[in-house]
PDB file of C-alpha atoms in Angstrom:
ATOM      1  CA  UNK P  14      15.063  38.564  49.631  1.00 96.00           C
ATOM      2  CA  UNK P  15      11.490  37.345  49.203  1.00 97.00           C
ATOM      3  CA  UNK P  16       9.800  36.834  52.579  1.00 98.00           C
ATOM      4  CA  UNK P  17       6.332  35.730  53.666  1.00 97.00           C
ATOM      5  CA  UNK P  18       4.433  35.832  56.944  1.00 97.00           C
ATOM      6  CA  UNK P  19       2.251  32.986  58.173  1.00 97.00           C
ATOM      7  CA  UNK P  20      -0.404  34.110  60.623  1.00 95.00           C
ATOM      8  CA  UNK P  21      -2.058  37.549  60.569  1.00 93.00           C
ATOM      9  CA  UNK P  22      -3.051  37.958  64.189  1.00 90.00           C
ATOM     10  CA  UNK P  23      -1.602  40.812  66.235  1.00 90.00           C
ATOM     11  CA  UNK P  24       1.970  39.494  66.107  1.00 93.00           C
ATOM     12  CA  UNK P  25       1.851  38.375  62.478  1.00 94.00           C
ATOM     13  CA  UNK P  26       0.450  41.718  61.359  1.00 93.00           C
ATOM     14  CA  UNK P  27       3.357  43.436  63.097  1.00 94.00           C
ATOM     15  CA  UNK P  28       5.794  41.091  61.349  1.00 96.00           C
ATOM     16  CA  UNK P  29       4.266  42.119  58.030  1.00 95.00           C
ATOM     17  CA  UNK P  30       4.403  45.816  58.914  1.00 94.00           C
ATOM     18  CA  UNK P  31       8.098  45.662  59.804  1.00 96.00           C
ATOM     19  CA  UNK P  32       9.127  43.464  56.872  1.00 96.00           C
ATOM     20  CA  UNK P  33       7.322  45.750  54.418  1.00 95.00           C
ATOM     21  CA  UNK P  34       9.618  48.591  55.500  1.00 95.00           C
ATOM     22  CA  UNK P  35      12.957  46.779  55.488  1.00 96.00           C
ATOM     23  CA  UNK P  36      15.453  47.544  52.704  1.00 95.00           C
ATOM     24  CA  UNK P  37      16.377  44.611  50.497  1.00 96.00           C
ATOM     25  CA  UNK P  38      13.211  42.740  51.458  1.00 96.00           C
ATOM     26  CA  UNK P  39      10.212  41.994  49.282  1.00 97.00           C
ATOM     27  CA  UNK P  40       7.175  41.072  51.375  1.00 96.00           C
ATOM     28  CA  UNK P  41       5.524  38.483  49.158  1.00 96.00           C
ATOM     29  CA  UNK P  42       2.417  38.219  51.294  1.00 95.00           C
ATOM     30  CA  UNK P  43       0.684  37.047  54.443  1.00 95.00           C
ATOM     31  CA  UNK P  44      -1.175  33.769  54.975  1.00 96.00           C
ATOM     32  CA  UNK P  45      -4.211  33.457  57.247  1.00 94.00           C
ATOM     33  CA  UNK P  46      -7.492  31.530  56.920  1.00 93.00           C
ATOM     34  CA  UNK P  47      -9.424  34.412  58.517  1.00 91.00           C
ATOM     35  CA  UNK P  48     -10.737  37.096  56.128  1.00 91.00           C
ATOM     36  CA  UNK P  49     -10.739  39.639  58.978  1.00 90.00           C
ATOM     37  CA  UNK P  50      -7.088  38.930  59.772  1.00 89.00           C
ATOM     38  CA  UNK P  51      -6.140  39.158  56.111  1.00 90.00           C
ATOM     39  CA  UNK P  52      -7.890  42.529  55.847  1.00 90.00           C
ATOM     40  CA  UNK P  53      -5.966  43.865  58.844  1.00 86.00           C
ATOM     41  CA  UNK P  54      -2.638  42.673  57.419  1.00 87.00           C
ATOM     42  CA  UNK P  55      -3.422  44.294  54.074  1.00 86.00           C
ATOM     43  CA  UNK P  56      -4.206  47.582  55.817  1.00 85.00           C
ATOM     44  CA  UNK P  57      -1.031  47.539  57.951  1.00 84.00           C
ATOM     45  CA  UNK P  58       1.463  46.314  55.352  1.00 86.00           C
ATOM     46  CA  UNK P  59      -0.242  47.007  52.009  1.00 86.00           C
ATOM     47  CA  UNK P  60       0.612  43.500  50.805  1.00 90.00           C
ATOM     48  CA  UNK P  61      -0.985  40.487  49.178  1.00 91.00           C
ATOM     49  CA  UNK P  62      -2.793  38.027  51.409  1.00 93.00           C
ATOM     50  CA  UNK P  63      -3.376  34.329  50.898  1.00 95.00           C
ATOM     51  CA  UNK P  64      -5.699  31.798  52.448  1.00 93.00           C
ATOM     52  CA  UNK P  65      -3.239  28.867  52.322  1.00 95.00           C
ATOM     53  CA  UNK P  66       0.489  28.239  52.647  1.00 96.00           C
ATOM     54  CA  UNK P  67       0.591  26.606  49.206  1.00 95.00           C
ATOM     55  CA  UNK P  68      -0.618  29.846  47.609  1.00 95.00           C
ATOM     56  CA  UNK P  69       2.205  31.781  49.272  1.00 96.00           C
ATOM     57  CA  UNK P  70       4.871  29.239  48.328  1.00 95.00           C
ATOM     58  CA  UNK P  71       3.660  29.249  44.717  1.00 95.00           C
ATOM     59  CA  UNK P  72       4.593  32.953  44.570  1.00 96.00           C
ATOM     60  CA  UNK P  73       8.183  32.067  45.527  1.00 96.00           C
ATOM     61  CA  UNK P  74       9.650  32.779  48.969  1.00 98.00           C
ATOM     62  CA  UNK P  75      13.168  32.477  50.402  1.00 98.00           C
ATOM     63  CA  UNK P  76      12.125  32.761  54.035  1.00 98.00           C
ATOM     64  CA  UNK P  77       9.027  32.952  56.222  1.00 98.00           C
ATOM     65  CA  UNK P  78       8.134  34.080  59.711  1.00 98.00           C
ATOM     66  CA  UNK P  79       5.580  31.908  61.486  1.00 98.00           C
ATOM     67  CA  UNK P  80       3.244  33.737  63.866  1.00 96.00           C
ATOM     68  CA  UNK P  81       0.383  31.228  63.757  1.00 95.00           C
ATOM     69  CA  UNK P  82      -1.067  29.682  66.958  1.00 92.00           C
ATOM     70  CA  UNK P  83       1.476  27.514  68.779  1.00 93.00           C
ATOM     71  CA  UNK P  84      -0.293  24.230  68.064  1.00 94.00           C
ATOM     72  CA  UNK P  85       0.291  24.836  64.336  1.00 96.00           C
ATOM     73  CA  UNK P  86       4.024  25.632  64.579  1.00 97.00           C
ATOM     74  CA  UNK P  87       5.123  22.026  64.090  1.00 98.00           C
ATOM     75  CA  UNK P  88       3.051  21.347  60.993  1.00 98.00           C
ATOM     76  CA  UNK P  89       3.793  24.686  59.318  1.00 98.00           C
ATOM     77  CA  UNK P  90       7.518  24.674  60.139  1.00 98.00           C
ATOM     78  CA  UNK P  91       7.998  21.178  58.726  1.00 98.00           C
ATOM     79  CA  UNK P  92       6.049  22.094  55.586  1.00 98.00           C
ATOM     80  CA  UNK P  93       8.265  25.137  54.980  1.00 98.00           C
ATOM     81  CA  UNK P  94      11.500  23.329  55.773  1.00 98.00           C
ATOM     82  CA  UNK P  95      10.548  20.550  53.350  1.00 98.00           C
ATOM     83  CA  UNK P  96      10.408  23.236  50.645  1.00 97.00           C
ATOM     84  CA  UNK P  97      13.898  24.523  51.649  1.00 97.00           C
ATOM     85  CA  UNK P  98      12.417  27.760  53.011  1.00 98.00           C
ATOM     86  CA  UNK P  99      14.252  29.444  55.913  1.00 98.00           C
ATOM     87  CA  UNK P 100      12.113  29.786  59.044  1.00 98.00           C
ATOM     88  CA  UNK P 101      11.713  32.173  61.958  1.00 98.00           C
ATOM     89  CA  UNK P 102       9.084  30.652  64.258  1.00 98.00           C
ATOM     90  CA  UNK P 103       7.583  32.621  67.132  1.00 97.00           C
ATOM     91  CA  UNK P 104       8.091  31.403  70.696  1.00 96.00           C
ATOM     92  CA  UNK P 105       7.442  28.836  71.933  1.00 96.00           C
ATOM     93  CA  UNK P 106       8.970  26.826  69.102  1.00 97.00           C
ATOM     94  CA  UNK P 107       6.202  24.200  69.348  1.00 96.00           C
ATOM     95  CA  UNK P 108       3.512  22.755  71.605  1.00 94.00           C
ATOM     96  CA  UNK P 109       5.856  20.095  72.981  1.00 96.00           C
ATOM     97  CA  UNK P 110       9.561  19.444  73.366  1.00 97.00           C
ATOM     98  CA  UNK P 111       9.284  16.437  71.051  1.00 98.00           C
ATOM     99  CA  UNK P 112       7.725  18.535  68.279  1.00 98.00           C
ATOM    100  CA  UNK P 113      10.394  21.189  68.796  1.00 98.00           C
ATOM    101  CA  UNK P 114      13.168  18.646  68.410  1.00 98.00           C
ATOM    102  CA  UNK P 115      11.591  17.359  65.206  1.00 98.00           C
ATOM    103  CA  UNK P 116      11.613  20.896  63.774  1.00 98.00           C
ATOM    104  CA  UNK P 117      15.284  21.349  64.728  1.00 98.00           C
ATOM    105  CA  UNK P 118      16.270  18.007  63.206  1.00 98.00           C
ATOM    106  CA  UNK P 119      14.395  18.721  59.973  1.00 98.00           C
ATOM    107  CA  UNK P 120      16.067  22.124  59.589  1.00 98.00           C
ATOM    108  CA  UNK P 121      19.512  20.641  60.166  1.00 98.00           C
ATOM    109  CA  UNK P 122      18.896  17.900  57.609  1.00 98.00           C
ATOM    110  CA  UNK P 123      17.549  20.358  55.029  1.00 98.00           C
ATOM    111  CA  UNK P 124      20.346  22.859  55.647  1.00 97.00           C
ATOM    112  CA  UNK P 125      17.984  25.795  56.230  1.00 98.00           C
ATOM    113  CA  UNK P 126      18.207  28.540  58.844  1.00 98.00           C
ATOM    114  CA  UNK P 127      15.892  28.090  61.837  1.00 98.00           C
ATOM    115  CA  UNK P 128      15.488  30.878  64.394  1.00 98.00           C
ATOM    116  CA  UNK P 129      13.075  31.093  67.335  1.00 98.00           C
ATOM    117  CA  UNK P 130      11.344  34.408  68.041  1.00 97.00           C
ATOM    118  CA  UNK P 131      12.359  35.188  71.611  1.00 97.00           C
ATOM    119  CA  UNK P 132      11.978  38.886  70.883  1.00 97.00           C
ATOM    120  CA  UNK P 133      12.787  40.059  74.414  1.00 97.00           C
ATOM    121  CA  UNK P 134      16.477  39.420  73.730  1.00 97.00           C
ATOM    122  CA  UNK P 135      16.267  42.312  71.268  1.00 98.00           C
ATOM    123  CA  UNK P 136      14.773  44.741  73.777  1.00 97.00           C
ATOM    124  CA  UNK P 137      17.432  47.493  74.077  1.00 98.00           C
ATOM    125  CA  UNK P 138      17.075  47.460  77.879  1.00 98.00           C
ATOM    126  CA  UNK P 139      17.773  43.715  77.966  1.00 98.00           C
ATOM    127  CA  UNK P 140      20.808  44.232  75.732  1.00 97.00           C
ATOM    128  CA  UNK P 141      22.072  46.938  78.114  1.00 98.00           C
ATOM    129  CA  UNK P 142      21.688  44.600  81.104  1.00 98.00           C
ATOM    130  CA  UNK P 143      23.493  41.831  79.227  1.00 98.00           C
ATOM    131  CA  UNK P 144      26.368  44.177  78.415  1.00 97.00           C
ATOM    132  CA  UNK P 145      26.547  45.460  82.004  1.00 98.00           C
ATOM    133  CA  UNK P 146      26.956  41.963  83.481  1.00 98.00           C
ATOM    134  CA  UNK P 147      29.408  40.661  80.866  1.00 97.00           C
ATOM    135  CA  UNK P 148      32.367  39.067  82.622  1.00 95.00           C
ATOM    136  CA  UNK P 149      30.750  39.457  86.057  1.00 97.00           C
ATOM    137  CA  UNK P 150      30.297  36.667  88.613  1.00 97.00           C
ATOM    138  CA  UNK P 151      26.484  36.507  88.606  1.00 98.00           C
ATOM    139  CA  UNK P 152      24.857  35.549  91.913  1.00 98.00           C
ATOM    140  CA  UNK P 153      21.121  35.951  91.351  1.00 98.00           C
ATOM    141  CA  UNK P 154      18.518  37.112  88.836  1.00 98.00           C
ATOM    142  CA  UNK P 155      14.965  38.248  89.544  1.00 98.00           C
ATOM    143  CA  UNK P 156      12.461  38.925  86.770  1.00 98.00           C
ATOM    144  CA  UNK P 157       8.917  40.292  87.065  1.00 98.00           C
ATOM    145  CA  UNK P 158       6.508  40.039  84.129  1.00 98.00           C
ATOM    146  CA  UNK P 159       2.938  40.775  85.187  1.00 97.00           C
ATOM    147  CA  UNK P 160      -0.178  42.370  83.759  1.00 96.00           C
ATOM    148  CA  UNK P 161      -3.938  42.106  83.283  1.00 95.00           C
ATOM    149  CA  UNK P 162      -5.676  39.093  81.793  1.00 91.00           C
ATOM    150  CA  UNK P 163      -5.049  39.153  78.016  1.00 85.00           C
ATOM    151  CA  UNK P 164      -8.021  40.072  75.818  1.00 77.00           C
ATOM    152  CA  UNK P 165      -7.185  37.212  73.476  1.00 70.00           C
ATOM    153  CA  UNK P 166      -8.028  33.862  75.047  1.00 59.00           C
ATOM    154  CA  UNK P 167      -5.320  31.267  74.687  1.00 67.00           C
ATOM    155  CA  UNK P 168      -4.911  27.557  75.268  1.00 78.00           C
ATOM    156  CA  UNK P 169      -1.853  28.143  77.460  1.00 87.00           C
ATOM    157  CA  UNK P 170      -1.237  29.742  80.839  1.00 93.00           C
ATOM    158  CA  UNK P 171       1.305  32.289  82.031  1.00 95.00           C
ATOM    159  CA  UNK P 172       4.243  29.869  82.061  1.00 96.00           C
ATOM    160  CA  UNK P 173       4.188  29.245  78.306  1.00 94.00           C
ATOM    161  CA  UNK P 174       2.800  32.647  77.325  1.00 92.00           C
ATOM    162  CA  UNK P 175       4.970  34.869  79.539  1.00 94.00           C
ATOM    163  CA  UNK P 176       7.558  33.059  81.662  1.00 96.00           C
ATOM    164  CA  UNK P 177       9.164  31.300  78.693  1.00 96.00           C
ATOM    165  CA  UNK P 178      10.558  34.741  77.707  1.00 96.00           C
ATOM    166  CA  UNK P 179      12.341  34.998  81.018  1.00 98.00           C
ATOM    167  CA  UNK P 180      13.503  31.396  81.128  1.00 98.00           C
ATOM    168  CA  UNK P 181      15.283  32.198  77.865  1.00 98.00           C
ATOM    169  CA  UNK P 182      16.748  35.398  79.368  1.00 98.00           C
ATOM    170  CA  UNK P 183      18.060  33.546  82.429  1.00 98.00           C
ATOM    171  CA  UNK P 184      19.822  31.019  80.191  1.00 98.00           C
ATOM    172  CA  UNK P 185      21.156  33.832  77.971  1.00 98.00           C
ATOM    173  CA  UNK P 186      22.366  36.061  80.833  1.00 98.00           C
ATOM    174  CA  UNK P 187      24.132  33.204  82.622  1.00 98.00           C
ATOM    175  CA  UNK P 188      25.218  31.257  79.517  1.00 97.00           C
ATOM    176  CA  UNK P 189      24.382  28.194  81.585  1.00 97.00           C
ATOM    177  CA  UNK P 190      21.704  25.512  81.595  1.00 97.00           C
ATOM    178  CA  UNK P 191      18.957  25.465  84.215  1.00 98.00           C
ATOM    179  CA  UNK P 192      19.354  22.318  86.321  1.00 97.00           C
ATOM    180  CA  UNK P 193      16.840  22.813  89.172  1.00 97.00           C
ATOM    181  CA  UNK P 194      13.208  23.918  88.916  1.00 97.00           C
ATOM    182  CA  UNK P 195      10.914  24.808  91.834  1.00 97.00           C
ATOM    183  CA  UNK P 196       7.544  26.101  90.599  1.00 97.00           C
ATOM    184  CA  UNK P 197       4.547  27.371  92.510  1.00 97.00           C
ATOM    185  CA  UNK P 198       1.454  27.706  90.312  1.00 97.00           C
ATOM    186  CA  UNK P 199      -2.127  28.784  90.895  1.00 96.00           C
ATOM    187  CA  UNK P 200      -5.286  29.277  88.840  1.00 93.00           C
ATOM    188  CA  UNK P 201      -7.170  32.159  90.391  1.00 92.00           C
ATOM    189  CA  UNK P 202      -9.547  33.195  87.605  1.00 88.00           C
ATOM    190  CA  UNK P 203      -8.425  31.278  84.511  1.00 84.00           C
ATOM    191  CA  UNK P 204      -8.726  27.638  83.538  1.00 86.00           C
ATOM    192  CA  UNK P 205      -4.943  27.305  83.335  1.00 90.00           C
ATOM    193  CA  UNK P 206      -2.343  28.773  85.677  1.00 95.00           C
ATOM    194  CA  UNK P 207      -2.561  32.561  85.874  1.00 95.00           C
ATOM    195  CA  UNK P 208      -0.060  33.002  88.710  1.00 97.00           C
ATOM    196  CA  UNK P 209       3.440  31.512  88.684  1.00 98.00           C
ATOM    197  CA  UNK P 210       6.341  31.946  91.082  1.00 98.00           C
ATOM    198  CA  UNK P 211       9.254  30.043  89.601  1.00 98.00           C
ATOM    199  CA  UNK P 212      12.647  29.421  91.164  1.00 98.00           C
ATOM    200  CA  UNK P 213      15.665  28.022  89.358  1.00 98.00           C
ATOM    201  CA  UNK P 214      19.297  27.131  89.838  1.00 98.00           C
ATOM    202  CA  UNK P 215      21.662  27.072  86.877  1.00 98.00           C
ATOM    203  CA  UNK P 216      24.558  24.689  86.347  1.00 98.00           C
ATOM    204  CA  UNK P 217      26.869  27.611  87.174  1.00 97.00           C
ATOM    205  CA  UNK P 218      25.170  28.078  90.555  1.00 98.00           C
ATOM    206  CA  UNK P 219      23.098  31.182  89.817  1.00 98.00           C
ATOM    207  CA  UNK P 220      19.784  31.439  91.669  1.00 98.00           C
ATOM    208  CA  UNK P 221      16.930  32.895  89.616  1.00 98.00           C
ATOM    209  CA  UNK P 222      13.336  33.834  90.279  1.00 98.00           C
ATOM    210  CA  UNK P 223      10.429  34.671  87.963  1.00 98.00           C
ATOM    211  CA  UNK P 224       7.233  36.334  89.189  1.00 98.00           C
ATOM    212  CA  UNK P 225       4.516  36.336  86.543  1.00 97.00           C
ATOM    213  CA  UNK P 226       0.736  36.642  86.506  1.00 97.00           C
ATOM    214  CA  UNK P 227      -2.369  37.847  84.660  1.00 95.00           C
ATOM    215  CA  UNK P 228      -3.878  39.445  87.770  1.00 95.00           C
ATOM    216  CA  UNK P 229      -2.016  42.753  87.981  1.00 96.00           C
ATOM    217  CA  UNK P 230      -4.112  45.707  86.684  1.00 96.00           C
ATOM    218  CA  UNK P 231      -1.102  47.210  84.878  1.00 96.00           C
ATOM    219  CA  UNK P 232       1.854  45.854  82.928  1.00 96.00           C
ATOM    220  CA  UNK P 233       5.232  45.610  84.662  1.00 98.00           C
ATOM    221  CA  UNK P 234       8.420  44.174  83.194  1.00 98.00           C
ATOM    222  CA  UNK P 235      11.612  44.324  85.218  1.00 98.00           C
ATOM    223  CA  UNK P 236      14.949  42.538  85.551  1.00 98.00           C
ATOM    224  CA  UNK P 237      17.447  42.762  88.414  1.00 98.00           C
ATOM    225  CA  UNK P 238      20.820  41.027  88.415  1.00 98.00           C
ATOM    226  CA  UNK P 239      23.128  40.803  91.423  1.00 98.00           C
ATOM    227  CA  UNK P 240      26.807  40.059  90.846  1.00 98.00           C
ATOM    228  CA  UNK P 241      29.790  40.184  93.183  1.00 97.00           C
ATOM    229  CA  UNK P 242      30.742  43.593  91.841  1.00 96.00           C
ATOM    230  CA  UNK P 243      27.480  45.335  90.931  1.00 97.00           C
ATOM    231  CA  UNK P 244      23.690  45.354  91.040  1.00 98.00           C
ATOM    232  CA  UNK P 245      21.857  46.063  87.764  1.00 98.00           C
ATOM    233  CA  UNK P 246      18.179  47.061  87.516  1.00 98.00           C
ATOM    234  CA  UNK P 247      16.320  47.232  84.220  1.00 98.00           C
ATOM    235  CA  UNK P 248      12.776  48.382  83.450  1.00 98.00           C
ATOM    236  CA  UNK P 249      11.907  46.732  80.147  1.00 97.00           C
ATOM    237  CA  UNK P 250       8.934  49.033  79.485  1.00 96.00           C
ATOM    238  CA  UNK P 251      10.505  52.429  80.172  1.00 96.00           C
ATOM    239  CA  UNK P 252      13.872  51.068  78.973  1.00 97.00           C
ATOM    240  CA  UNK P 253      15.759  52.551  81.878  1.00 98.00           C
ATOM    241  CA  UNK P 254      18.744  50.571  83.178  1.00 98.00           C
ATOM    242  CA  UNK P 255      20.556  51.526  86.391  1.00 98.00           C
ATOM    243  CA  UNK P 256      23.822  50.120  87.714  1.00 98.00           C
ATOM    244  CA  UNK P 257      24.910  50.211  91.362  1.00 98.00           C
ATOM    245  CA  UNK P 258      28.624  49.638  92.011  1.00 96.00           C
ATOM    246  CA  UNK P 259      31.574  50.561  94.207  1.00 96.00           C
ATOM    247  CA  UNK P 260      30.107  49.122  97.407  1.00 95.00           C
ATOM    248  CA  UNK P 261      31.842  50.346 100.583  1.00 95.00           C
ATOM    249  CA  UNK P 262      31.936  48.819 104.085  1.00 95.00           C
ATOM    250  CA  UNK P 263      29.847  51.725 105.397  1.00 95.00           C
ATOM    251  CA  UNK P 264      26.983  50.758 103.038  1.00 93.00           C
ATOM    252  CA  UNK P 265      27.562  53.541 100.519  1.00 96.00           C
ATOM    253  CA  UNK P 266      27.816  52.916  96.790  1.00 97.00           C
ATOM    254  CA  UNK P 267      27.762  54.697  93.441  1.00 98.00           C
ATOM    255  CA  UNK P 268      24.930  54.646  90.917  1.00 98.00           C
ATOM    256  CA  UNK P 269      24.604  55.511  87.230  1.00 98.00           C
ATOM    257  CA  UNK P 270      22.101  55.205  84.423  1.00 98.00           C
ATOM    258  CA  UNK P 271      23.360  53.177  81.477  1.00 98.00           C
ATOM    259  CA  UNK P 272      22.843  54.156  77.832  1.00 96.00           C
ATOM    260  CA  UNK P 273      19.995  52.250  76.177  1.00 97.00           C
ATOM    261  CA  UNK P 274      19.227  52.094  72.448  1.00 94.00           C
ATOM    262  CA  UNK P 275      15.906  52.939  70.811  1.00 93.00           C
ATOM    263  CA  UNK P 276      15.468  50.110  68.297  1.00 94.00           C
ATOM    264  CA  UNK P 277      12.094  48.409  67.943  1.00 97.00           C
ATOM    265  CA  UNK P 278      12.782  44.877  69.270  1.00 97.00           C
ATOM    266  CA  UNK P 279      10.786  43.151  66.526  1.00 98.00           C
ATOM    267  CA  UNK P 280      12.588  45.087  63.795  1.00 98.00           C
ATOM    268  CA  UNK P 281      15.980  44.207  65.309  1.00 98.00           C
ATOM    269  CA  UNK P 282      14.933  40.559  65.559  1.00 98.00           C
ATOM    270  CA  UNK P 283      13.795  40.324  61.933  1.00 98.00           C
ATOM    271  CA  UNK P 284      16.943  42.067  60.685  1.00 98.00           C
ATOM    272  CA  UNK P 285      19.024  39.575  62.687  1.00 98.00           C
ATOM    273  CA  UNK P 286      17.125  36.631  61.192  1.00 98.00           C
ATOM    274  CA  UNK P 287      17.473  37.843  57.610  1.00 98.00           C
ATOM    275  CA  UNK P 288      21.173  38.550  58.137  1.00 98.00           C
ATOM    276  CA  UNK P 289      21.683  34.975  59.351  1.00 98.00           C
ATOM    277  CA  UNK P 290      19.878  33.698  56.247  1.00 98.00           C
ATOM    278  CA  UNK P 291      21.945  35.858  53.878  1.00 97.00           C
ATOM    279  CA  UNK P 292      25.301  35.085  55.463  1.00 97.00           C
ATOM    280  CA  UNK P 293      24.722  31.511  56.571  1.00 95.00           C
ATOM    281  CA  UNK P 294      25.491  32.498  60.174  1.00 96.00           C
ATOM    282  CA  UNK P 295      24.188  30.857  63.329  1.00 97.00           C
ATOM    283  CA  UNK P 296      20.949  32.690  64.213  1.00 98.00           C
ATOM    284  CA  UNK P 297      20.732  34.767  67.399  1.00 97.00           C
ATOM    285  CA  UNK P 298      18.283  32.296  68.966  1.00 98.00           C
ATOM    286  CA  UNK P 299      18.824  28.780  67.668  1.00 98.00           C
ATOM    287  CA  UNK P 300      16.259  26.025  67.489  1.00 98.00           C
ATOM    288  CA  UNK P 301      18.128  24.145  70.221  1.00 98.00           C
ATOM    289  CA  UNK P 302      17.893  27.189  72.502  1.00 98.00           C
ATOM    290  CA  UNK P 303      14.172  27.475  71.810  1.00 98.00           C
ATOM    291  CA  UNK P 304      13.679  23.810  72.674  1.00 98.00           C
ATOM    292  CA  UNK P 305      15.752  24.147  75.867  1.00 98.00           C
ATOM    293  CA  UNK P 306      13.600  27.029  77.141  1.00 97.00           C
ATOM    294  CA  UNK P 307      10.395  25.168  76.258  1.00 97.00           C
ATOM    295  CA  UNK P 308      11.708  22.105  78.101  1.00 98.00           C
ATOM    296  CA  UNK P 309      12.252  24.132  81.294  1.00 98.00           C
ATOM    297  CA  UNK P 310       8.786  25.708  80.983  1.00 97.00           C
ATOM    298  CA  UNK P 311       7.280  22.251  80.535  1.00 97.00           C
ATOM    299  CA  UNK P 312       9.116  21.000  83.627  1.00 97.00           C
ATOM    300  CA  UNK P 313       7.573  23.877  85.587  1.00 97.00           C
ATOM    301  CA  UNK P 314       4.106  22.683  84.573  1.00 95.00           C
ATOM    302  CA  UNK P 315       4.844  19.013  85.245  1.00 91.00           C
ATOM    303  CA  UNK P 316       6.640  19.360  88.592  1.00 68.00           C
ATOM    304  CA  UNK P 317       4.444  18.013  91.409  1.00 61.00           C
ATOM    305  CA  UNK P 318       3.318  20.474  94.051  1.00 53.00           C
ATOM    306  CA  UNK P 319       4.684  19.759  97.494  1.00 53.00           C
ATOM    307  CA  UNK P 320       2.342  21.055 100.202  1.00 48.00           C
ATOM    308  CA  UNK P 321       3.921  21.383 103.630  1.00 46.00           C
ATOM    309  CA  UNK P 322       2.967  18.515 105.903  1.00 48.00           C
ATOM    310  CA  UNK P 323       0.609  19.576 108.660  1.00 44.00           C
ATOM    311  CA  UNK P 324       2.273  19.286 112.084  1.00 41.00           C
ATOM    312  CA  UNK P 325      -1.065  18.510 113.707  1.00 40.00           C
ATOM    313  CA  UNK P 326      -4.458  17.438 112.458  1.00 42.00           C
ATOM    314  CA  UNK P 327      -6.096  19.472 115.213  1.00 42.00           C
ATOM    315  CA  UNK P 328      -7.802  22.650 114.020  1.00 44.00           C
ATOM    316  CA  UNK P 329      -8.329  25.850 115.934  1.00 44.00           C
ATOM    317  CA  UNK P 330      -5.955  28.082 117.872  1.00 43.00           C
ATOM    318  CA  UNK P 331      -2.814  26.615 119.378  1.00 40.00           C
ATOM    319  CA  UNK P 332      -2.559  26.496 123.129  1.00 41.00           C
ATOM    320  CA  UNK P 333       0.260  28.637 124.515  1.00 42.00           C
ATOM    321  CA  UNK P 334       2.337  26.864 127.129  1.00 41.00           C
ATOM    322  CA  UNK P 335       3.230  28.565 130.415  1.00 38.00           C
TER     323      UNK P 335
END
């Protein structure tokens, strides 16, 4: 299969590196307007580089992965779909829900495979958590995704850059839509929100919480899921997943570490995409799922803040009666 990569930033260069090593795949080339980005992609993947999409398409491609800036996803996706090229587009699917829906509709009309790059689903630790809670009555989910301010400046805040991963995971773990959103956002050092505490309720009644920020001096990625029968804890960086079960009235319980695979998430994601293209299967993360997660993230940004009403306008210490 002949595959191209659009965008040669950090993520696009990694796409190229992985695709160049996959059996049955011919990496046709990478597209990026930046000479520096093209040079990096050439070094990592030893492939051709092009300045424009038309140059790549002229070489002949069956599928592309789009790792360009989010505001270009709509234009590039539609251009590829119009040429009957299968598309994997990085998360978020587009800058707006409306643009995302247009991409989905175009792919359906053209009969091409469209997958959204929510790569965290392919993290072996996430897969182990998903397997551990299969068939369980889920009660609550808590996800932490924090770290230092990113070196690459972006035109989005932590909700779109980070929390959208976990919104997708909540929907995937529960297999249910999110119906209630209660966000608390703050901009401490950045122009856009750099702290977000997000609470959700799914249609199935699961309560979920996301804690994300760009203010923590180290990276932390963790998932905990409480069900009626067990409590599962996953560290997405160390890839250690622990299950607590067998709860007794005296407060005792059993604990075990679950087996976790060693696959590179991006490699597993790209293999899944190409398999869907070859076999005509439904991709692991559909366009509709990508739009649904973006819609929830957008609702978090649009929801009005609700400051608690002051009980008294008087300032200063309260007087203690008696």
